[in-house]
Amino acid sequence: MRRSSFANWPCSIARTMDLLGDWWTPLVLREAFYGVRRFDEFQHSLGIARNTLTDRLRRLVDEGLMEKQPYQTQPVRHDYVLTEMGRDFFGVLLAMNAWGDRWLADEQGPPIVFHHDRCGHRGRPAVVCDDCGEPMTADDTRPRLGPGYPTRLAERPDVRERFAD
């Protein structure tokens, strides 16, 4: 049975979830950020079924987050390398990691920490306003309709109320 698609929803969160599709895809991307490039390495590190991994890697390549680069010709074998679009997903994984560290880590602390090479310190990600640099939180940030929101939906009273200034 085919699942519903969120690809055309006027919501970047829904579209991102549509692209990710399942729980394995972010883990494949995580492993790529950890330096994994080869099919067998992904399979070994994740313990994922080969057919599932094949599907996830194919989707990531098709959607432009990874690209295949041949490293062997007989038989043909590929490295799976993050593209610019894929590397840009790093912030999403950092945000998920920070949330998990705060709410799901045990008393020993976070299982993985991140070293920021630029400043030389261990860093924790923060979502900040790109204009003022201040943190953006659920208490002080409101969604508003953007230029890509469909006009036919923006005219609905419930939508106007939800995104009112």
XYZ file of N, CA and C in Angstrom:
495
model
N 0.834 -1.166 0.000
C 0.000 0.000 0.000
C 0.886 1.238 0.000
N 0.649 2.157 -0.923
C 1.447 3.364 -1.057
C 1.012 4.383 -0.007
N 1.992 4.996 0.618
C 1.690 5.998 1.629
C 1.342 7.324 0.957
N 0.695 8.178 1.697
C 0.386 9.514 1.207
C 1.677 10.291 1.025
N 1.662 11.255 0.126
C 2.821 12.096 -0.095
C 2.565 13.492 0.465
N 3.594 14.027 1.094
C 3.550 15.399 1.597
C 4.365 16.331 0.705
N 4.842 15.822 -0.424
C 5.752 16.581 -1.285
C 5.162 17.899 -1.769
N 3.861 17.972 -1.905
C 3.243 19.198 -2.413
C 2.573 20.027 -1.326
N 2.732 19.651 -0.085
C 2.145 20.429 1.009
C 2.858 21.770 1.107
N 2.169 22.822 1.506
C 2.818 24.120 1.681
C 3.501 24.219 3.048
N 4.430 23.295 3.288
C 5.106 23.225 4.586
C 6.455 22.537 4.383
N 7.530 23.233 4.702
C 8.862 22.646 4.512
C 9.125 21.473 5.438
N 8.500 21.450 6.611
C 8.656 20.301 7.512
C 8.029 19.071 6.880
N 6.803 19.198 6.361
C 6.124 18.071 5.700
C 6.906 17.604 4.485
N 7.408 18.533 3.700
C 8.181 18.160 2.503
C 9.466 17.439 2.879
N 10.115 17.893 3.948
C 11.338 17.232 4.405
C 11.027 15.819 4.889
N 9.950 15.668 5.645
C 9.571 14.332 6.114
C 9.195 13.426 4.949
N 8.580 13.989 3.923
C 8.259 13.200 2.743
C 9.547 12.687 2.085
N 10.542 13.541 2.010
C 11.811 13.142 1.411
C 12.507 12.095 2.269
N 12.507 12.297 3.588
C 13.168 11.339 4.471
C 12.450 10.005 4.471
N 11.138 10.051 4.597
C 10.318 8.863 4.424
C 10.268 7.887 5.579
N 11.322 7.741 6.336
C 11.345 6.730 7.387
C 12.488 7.019 8.350
N 12.643 6.185 9.344
C 13.662 6.399 10.361
C 15.059 6.014 9.907
N 15.214 5.167 8.889
C 16.543 4.764 8.440
C 17.269 5.883 7.699
N 16.550 6.692 6.953
C 17.178 7.691 6.092
C 18.030 8.687 6.890
N 17.522 9.285 7.984
C 18.405 10.172 8.749
C 19.620 9.451 9.330
N 19.477 8.169 9.642
C 20.611 7.416 10.174
C 21.654 7.152 9.094
N 21.223 6.914 7.871
C 22.161 6.776 6.750
C 22.914 8.094 6.568
N 22.196 9.210 6.624
C 22.849 10.519 6.505
C 23.809 10.758 7.670
N 23.420 10.369 8.871
C 24.306 10.507 10.031
C 25.610 9.771 9.792
N 25.513 8.538 9.320
C 26.715 7.743 9.064
C 27.588 8.393 7.998
N 26.964 9.002 6.990
C 27.733 9.701 5.960
C 28.499 10.865 6.576
N 27.885 11.589 7.515
C 28.591 12.665 8.215
C 29.708 12.121 9.085
N 29.572 10.904 9.575
C 30.628 10.284 10.374
C 31.755 9.736 9.496
N 31.608 9.836 8.170
C 32.669 9.426 7.262
C 32.447 8.125 6.523
N 31.308 7.483 6.719
C 31.008 6.244 6.010
C 30.686 6.577 4.556
N 31.243 5.811 3.621
C 31.034 6.088 2.195
C 30.625 4.851 1.388
N 30.924 3.689 1.882
C 30.707 2.472 1.090
C 29.528 1.677 1.610
N 28.856 1.009 0.664
C 27.639 0.260 0.973
C 27.850 -0.682 2.153
N 28.895 -1.503 2.074
C 29.128 -2.487 3.139
C 29.397 -1.825 4.486
N 30.027 -0.641 4.482
C 30.270 0.082 5.731
C 28.957 0.590 6.333
N 28.068 1.127 5.464
C 26.748 1.550 5.941
C 26.007 0.351 6.536
N 26.022 -0.750 5.811
C 25.293 -1.941 6.236
C 25.828 -2.451 7.561
N 27.128 -2.474 7.695
C 27.739 -2.973 8.930
C 27.468 -2.039 10.107
N 27.640 -0.739 9.910
C 27.505 0.195 11.033
C 26.061 0.331 11.507
N 25.110 0.186 10.592
C 23.701 0.339 10.959
C 22.991 -0.976 11.261
N 23.526 -2.094 10.760
C 22.828 -3.364 10.911
C 21.523 -3.391 10.123
N 21.475 -2.653 9.049
C 20.287 -2.505 8.211
C 20.268 -3.594 7.138
N 19.091 -4.065 6.789
C 18.966 -5.066 5.726
C 19.483 -4.474 4.410
N 20.136 -5.290 3.625
C 20.748 -4.819 2.374
C 19.710 -4.212 1.424
N 18.543 -4.836 1.328
C 17.524 -4.301 0.411
C 17.001 -2.949 0.899
N 16.887 -2.792 2.208
C 16.439 -1.515 2.767
C 17.498 -0.444 2.518
N 18.757 -0.778 2.739
C 19.836 0.168 2.508
C 19.914 0.562 1.034
N 19.770 -0.417 0.152
C 19.775 -0.127 -1.286
C 18.698 0.887 -1.621
N 17.506 0.693 -1.082
C 16.395 1.610 -1.324
C 16.693 3.008 -0.786
N 17.226 3.100 0.439
C 17.488 4.398 1.043
C 18.587 5.143 0.307
N 19.665 4.454 -0.057
C 20.736 5.110 -0.798
C 20.251 5.569 -2.177
N 19.461 4.740 -2.837
C 18.916 5.120 -4.144
C 18.081 6.388 -4.013
N 17.248 6.441 -3.000
C 16.399 7.625 -2.805
C 17.239 8.866 -2.515
N 18.250 8.732 -1.668
C 19.105 9.874 -1.349
C 19.861 10.376 -2.580
N 20.265 9.466 -3.432
C 20.915 9.853 -4.694
C 19.890 10.505 -5.620
N 18.728 9.877 -5.787
C 17.685 10.425 -6.665
C 17.226 11.813 -6.232
N 17.174 12.048 -4.920
C 16.702 13.338 -4.392
C 17.810 14.382 -4.318
N 19.051 13.975 -4.600
C 20.142 14.943 -4.671
C 20.916 15.174 -3.387
N 20.704 14.349 -2.352
C 21.446 14.523 -1.100
C 22.784 13.800 -1.120
N 22.886 12.775 -1.969
C 24.133 12.024 -2.109
C 24.381 11.792 -3.590
N 25.637 11.509 -3.904
C 25.968 11.109 -5.263
C 26.860 9.880 -5.213
N 26.785 9.098 -6.265
C 27.612 7.899 -6.368
C 28.884 8.248 -7.129
N 30.022 7.834 -6.574
C 31.305 8.031 -7.221
C 31.990 6.674 -7.320
N 32.243 6.203 -8.556
C 32.854 4.880 -8.691
C 34.272 4.852 -8.101
N 34.567 3.770 -7.401
C 35.917 3.578 -6.868
C 36.521 2.272 -7.372
N 35.711 1.469 -8.093
C 36.180 0.181 -8.608
C 35.381 -0.116 -9.867
N 36.034 -0.729 -10.862
C 35.330 -1.002 -12.120
C 34.954 -2.466 -12.307
N 35.682 -3.405 -11.740
C 35.389 -4.816 -11.923
C 35.252 -5.524 -10.583
N 34.071 -5.754 -10.060
C 32.787 -5.216 -10.508
C 32.684 -3.729 -10.131
N 31.727 -3.045 -10.727
C 31.547 -1.626 -10.440
C 31.054 -1.468 -9.007
N 31.745 -0.637 -8.272
C 31.361 -0.315 -6.894
C 31.491 1.190 -6.714
N 30.625 1.705 -5.823
C 30.565 3.154 -5.648
C 30.732 3.566 -4.193
N 31.317 4.759 -4.027
C 31.227 5.472 -2.767
C 29.956 6.302 -2.833
N 29.325 6.502 -1.693
C 28.159 7.386 -1.590
C 28.618 8.623 -0.824
N 28.596 9.749 -1.517
C 29.176 10.989 -1.002
C 28.087 12.045 -0.879
N 28.111 12.775 0.210
C 27.148 13.852 0.413
C 27.364 14.973 -0.599
N 26.276 15.468 -1.150
C 26.312 16.636 -2.018
C 26.195 17.886 -1.142
N 26.183 19.050 -1.768
C 25.966 20.281 -0.999
C 24.617 20.220 -0.283
N 23.598 19.735 -0.986
C 22.269 19.607 -0.378
C 22.320 18.657 0.819
N 23.028 17.557 0.674
C 23.161 16.600 1.768
C 23.946 17.160 2.938
N 25.060 17.851 2.652
C 25.863 18.443 3.729
C 25.056 19.498 4.485
N 24.154 20.163 3.792
C 23.332 21.187 4.428
C 22.337 20.582 5.428
N 22.117 19.282 5.379
C 21.224 18.589 6.317
C 21.875 18.434 7.697
N 23.159 18.729 7.797
C 23.887 18.552 9.050
C 23.234 19.309 10.202
N 22.773 20.523 9.943
C 22.124 21.308 10.997
C 20.886 20.639 11.548
N 20.151 19.945 10.688
C 18.953 19.227 11.134
C 19.361 18.101 12.089
N 20.384 17.356 11.711
C 20.854 16.275 12.573
C 21.403 16.815 13.893
N 22.118 17.949 13.849
C 22.615 18.547 15.090
C 21.473 18.960 16.006
N 20.423 19.538 15.424
C 19.273 19.943 16.230
C 18.603 18.723 16.857
N 18.452 17.639 16.099
C 17.868 16.416 16.647
C 18.757 15.861 17.761
N 20.061 15.903 17.544
C 21.008 15.412 18.538
C 20.923 16.229 19.829
N 20.849 17.546 19.707
C 20.759 18.403 20.895
C 19.487 18.122 21.684
N 18.381 17.952 20.984
C 17.123 17.647 21.662
C 17.246 16.298 22.386
N 17.788 15.301 21.690
C 17.967 13.988 22.311
C 18.896 14.032 23.508
N 19.969 14.843 23.424
C 20.877 14.985 24.562
C 20.140 15.563 25.767
N 19.284 16.538 25.519
C 18.579 17.181 26.632
C 17.521 16.270 27.251
N 16.773 15.565 26.426
C 15.604 14.854 26.921
C 15.747 13.337 26.993
N 16.727 12.752 26.322
C 16.800 11.298 26.257
C 18.107 10.697 26.776
N 19.138 11.521 26.983
C 20.412 10.981 27.465
C 20.262 10.517 28.913
N 21.021 9.504 29.282
C 20.963 9.035 30.669
C 21.896 9.873 31.545
N 22.039 9.488 32.811
C 22.810 10.293 33.754
C 24.292 10.374 33.409
N 24.789 9.488 32.582
C 26.194 9.539 32.167
C 26.456 10.682 31.185
N 25.409 11.177 30.562
C 25.570 12.283 29.624
C 25.370 11.862 28.184
N 25.582 12.790 27.271
C 25.345 12.507 25.858
C 26.312 11.459 25.309
N 25.828 10.594 24.439
C 26.695 9.557 23.873
C 27.688 10.102 22.837
N 27.352 11.184 22.171
C 28.218 11.800 21.160
C 28.251 13.295 21.438
N 29.429 13.900 21.361
C 29.553 15.353 21.455
C 30.244 15.832 20.178
N 30.121 17.109 19.891
C 30.667 17.661 18.656
C 31.720 18.722 18.957
N 32.857 18.577 18.328
C 33.963 19.519 18.460
C 33.896 20.501 17.302
N 33.857 21.785 17.613
C 33.802 22.833 16.586
C 35.235 23.245 16.260
N 35.727 22.827 15.100
C 37.119 23.071 14.731
C 37.463 24.556 14.668
N 36.518 25.368 14.254
C 36.786 26.790 14.068
C 37.195 27.479 15.376
N 36.517 27.153 16.477
C 36.851 27.804 17.754
C 37.637 26.881 18.688
N 37.701 25.580 18.346
C 38.468 24.649 19.152
C 37.763 24.119 20.381
N 36.448 24.308 20.472
C 35.704 23.875 21.647
C 34.612 22.879 21.275
N 34.157 22.192 22.307
C 32.972 21.360 22.149
C 31.786 22.306 22.032
N 30.949 22.073 21.037
C 29.831 22.977 20.818
C 28.500 22.264 20.814
N 27.489 23.006 21.190
C 26.113 22.523 21.095
C 25.392 23.430 20.123
N 24.604 22.868 19.236
C 23.915 23.704 18.256
C 22.812 24.530 18.903
N 22.552 25.677 18.300
C 21.463 26.540 18.734
C 20.815 27.135 17.490
N 19.509 27.220 17.504
C 18.802 27.870 16.408
C 18.725 29.349 16.755
N 19.317 30.156 15.891
C 19.328 31.600 16.126
C 18.769 32.323 14.909
N 18.280 33.512 15.146
C 17.782 34.370 14.081
C 18.965 34.816 13.219
N 18.842 34.654 11.916
C 19.950 35.055 11.049
C 20.062 36.573 10.922
N 19.085 37.324 11.433
C 19.141 38.776 11.378
C 19.793 39.356 12.636
N 19.327 38.954 13.814
C 19.833 39.558 15.055
C 20.790 38.649 15.823
N 20.826 37.356 15.483
C 21.716 36.429 16.171
C 21.193 35.899 17.489
N 19.998 36.317 17.896
C 19.412 35.858 19.156
C 18.759 34.485 18.972
N 18.705 33.690 20.047
C 18.045 32.381 19.945
C 16.574 32.521 19.546
N 16.114 31.561 18.754
C 14.698 31.485 18.386
C 14.091 30.338 19.189
N 13.049 30.639 19.958
C 12.396 29.619 20.772
C 10.911 29.571 20.433
N 10.242 28.551 20.919
C 8.797 28.426 20.699
C 8.047 29.556 21.386
N 8.628 30.146 22.422
C 7.954 31.219 23.151
C 8.023 32.568 22.451
N 9.033 32.765 21.588
C 9.189 34.090 20.986
C 9.256 34.075 19.450
N 8.783 32.993 18.854
C 8.842 32.868 17.400
C 7.479 32.427 16.883
N 6.997 33.079 15.859
C 5.675 32.779 15.293
C 5.772 32.497 13.801
N 5.051 31.516 13.332
C 5.022 31.277 11.886
C 4.168 32.329 11.177
N 4.589 32.705 9.990
C 3.845 33.628 9.131
C 3.852 33.059 7.726
N 2.866 33.395 6.949
C 2.818 32.925 5.567
C 3.993 33.491 4.788
N 4.623 32.642 4.014
C 5.736 33.060 3.172
C 5.282 33.223 1.726
N 6.168 33.684 0.881
C 5.801 33.952 -0.510
C 5.411 32.700 -1.297
N 5.831 31.533 -0.832
C 5.503 30.297 -1.543
C 4.207 29.631 -1.105
N 3.503 30.231 -0.149
C 2.251 29.626 0.323
C 1.178 29.815 -0.743
N 0.461 28.759 -1.108
C -0.547 28.864 -2.171
C -1.660 29.867 -1.840
N -1.933 30.750 -2.773
C -2.941 31.798 -2.587
C -4.300 31.209 -2.249
N -4.674 30.129 -2.924
C -5.993 29.539 -2.691
C -6.160 29.069 -1.253
N -5.085 28.623 -0.623
C -5.150 28.214 0.784
C -5.044 29.412 1.715
N -4.226 30.391 1.346
C -4.030 31.578 2.192
C -5.318 32.371 2.373
N -6.261 32.208 1.468
C -7.522 32.941 1.549
C -8.533 32.284 2.479
N -8.271 31.066 2.904
C -9.198 30.391 3.818
C -9.178 31.059 5.179
N -10.341 31.235 5.816
C -10.399 31.891 7.133
C -9.565 31.183 8.203
N -9.568 29.853 8.232
C -8.797 29.150 9.250
C -7.294 29.369 9.075
N -6.848 29.459 7.833
C -5.440 29.702 7.573
C -5.065 31.128 7.939
N -5.899 32.073 7.543
C -5.644 33.486 7.890
C -5.555 33.657 9.412
N -6.445 32.973 10.140
C -6.439 33.087 11.601
C -5.174 32.468 12.199
N -4.791 31.301 11.702
C -3.620 30.599 12.237
C -2.340 31.404 12.046
N -2.214 32.104 10.924
C -0.990 32.839 10.613
C -1.151 34.344 10.715
N -2.117 34.805 11.504
C -2.358 36.245 11.647
C -1.188 36.931 12.333
N -0.967 38.166 11.938
C 0.130 38.963 12.545
C -0.172 39.366 13.926
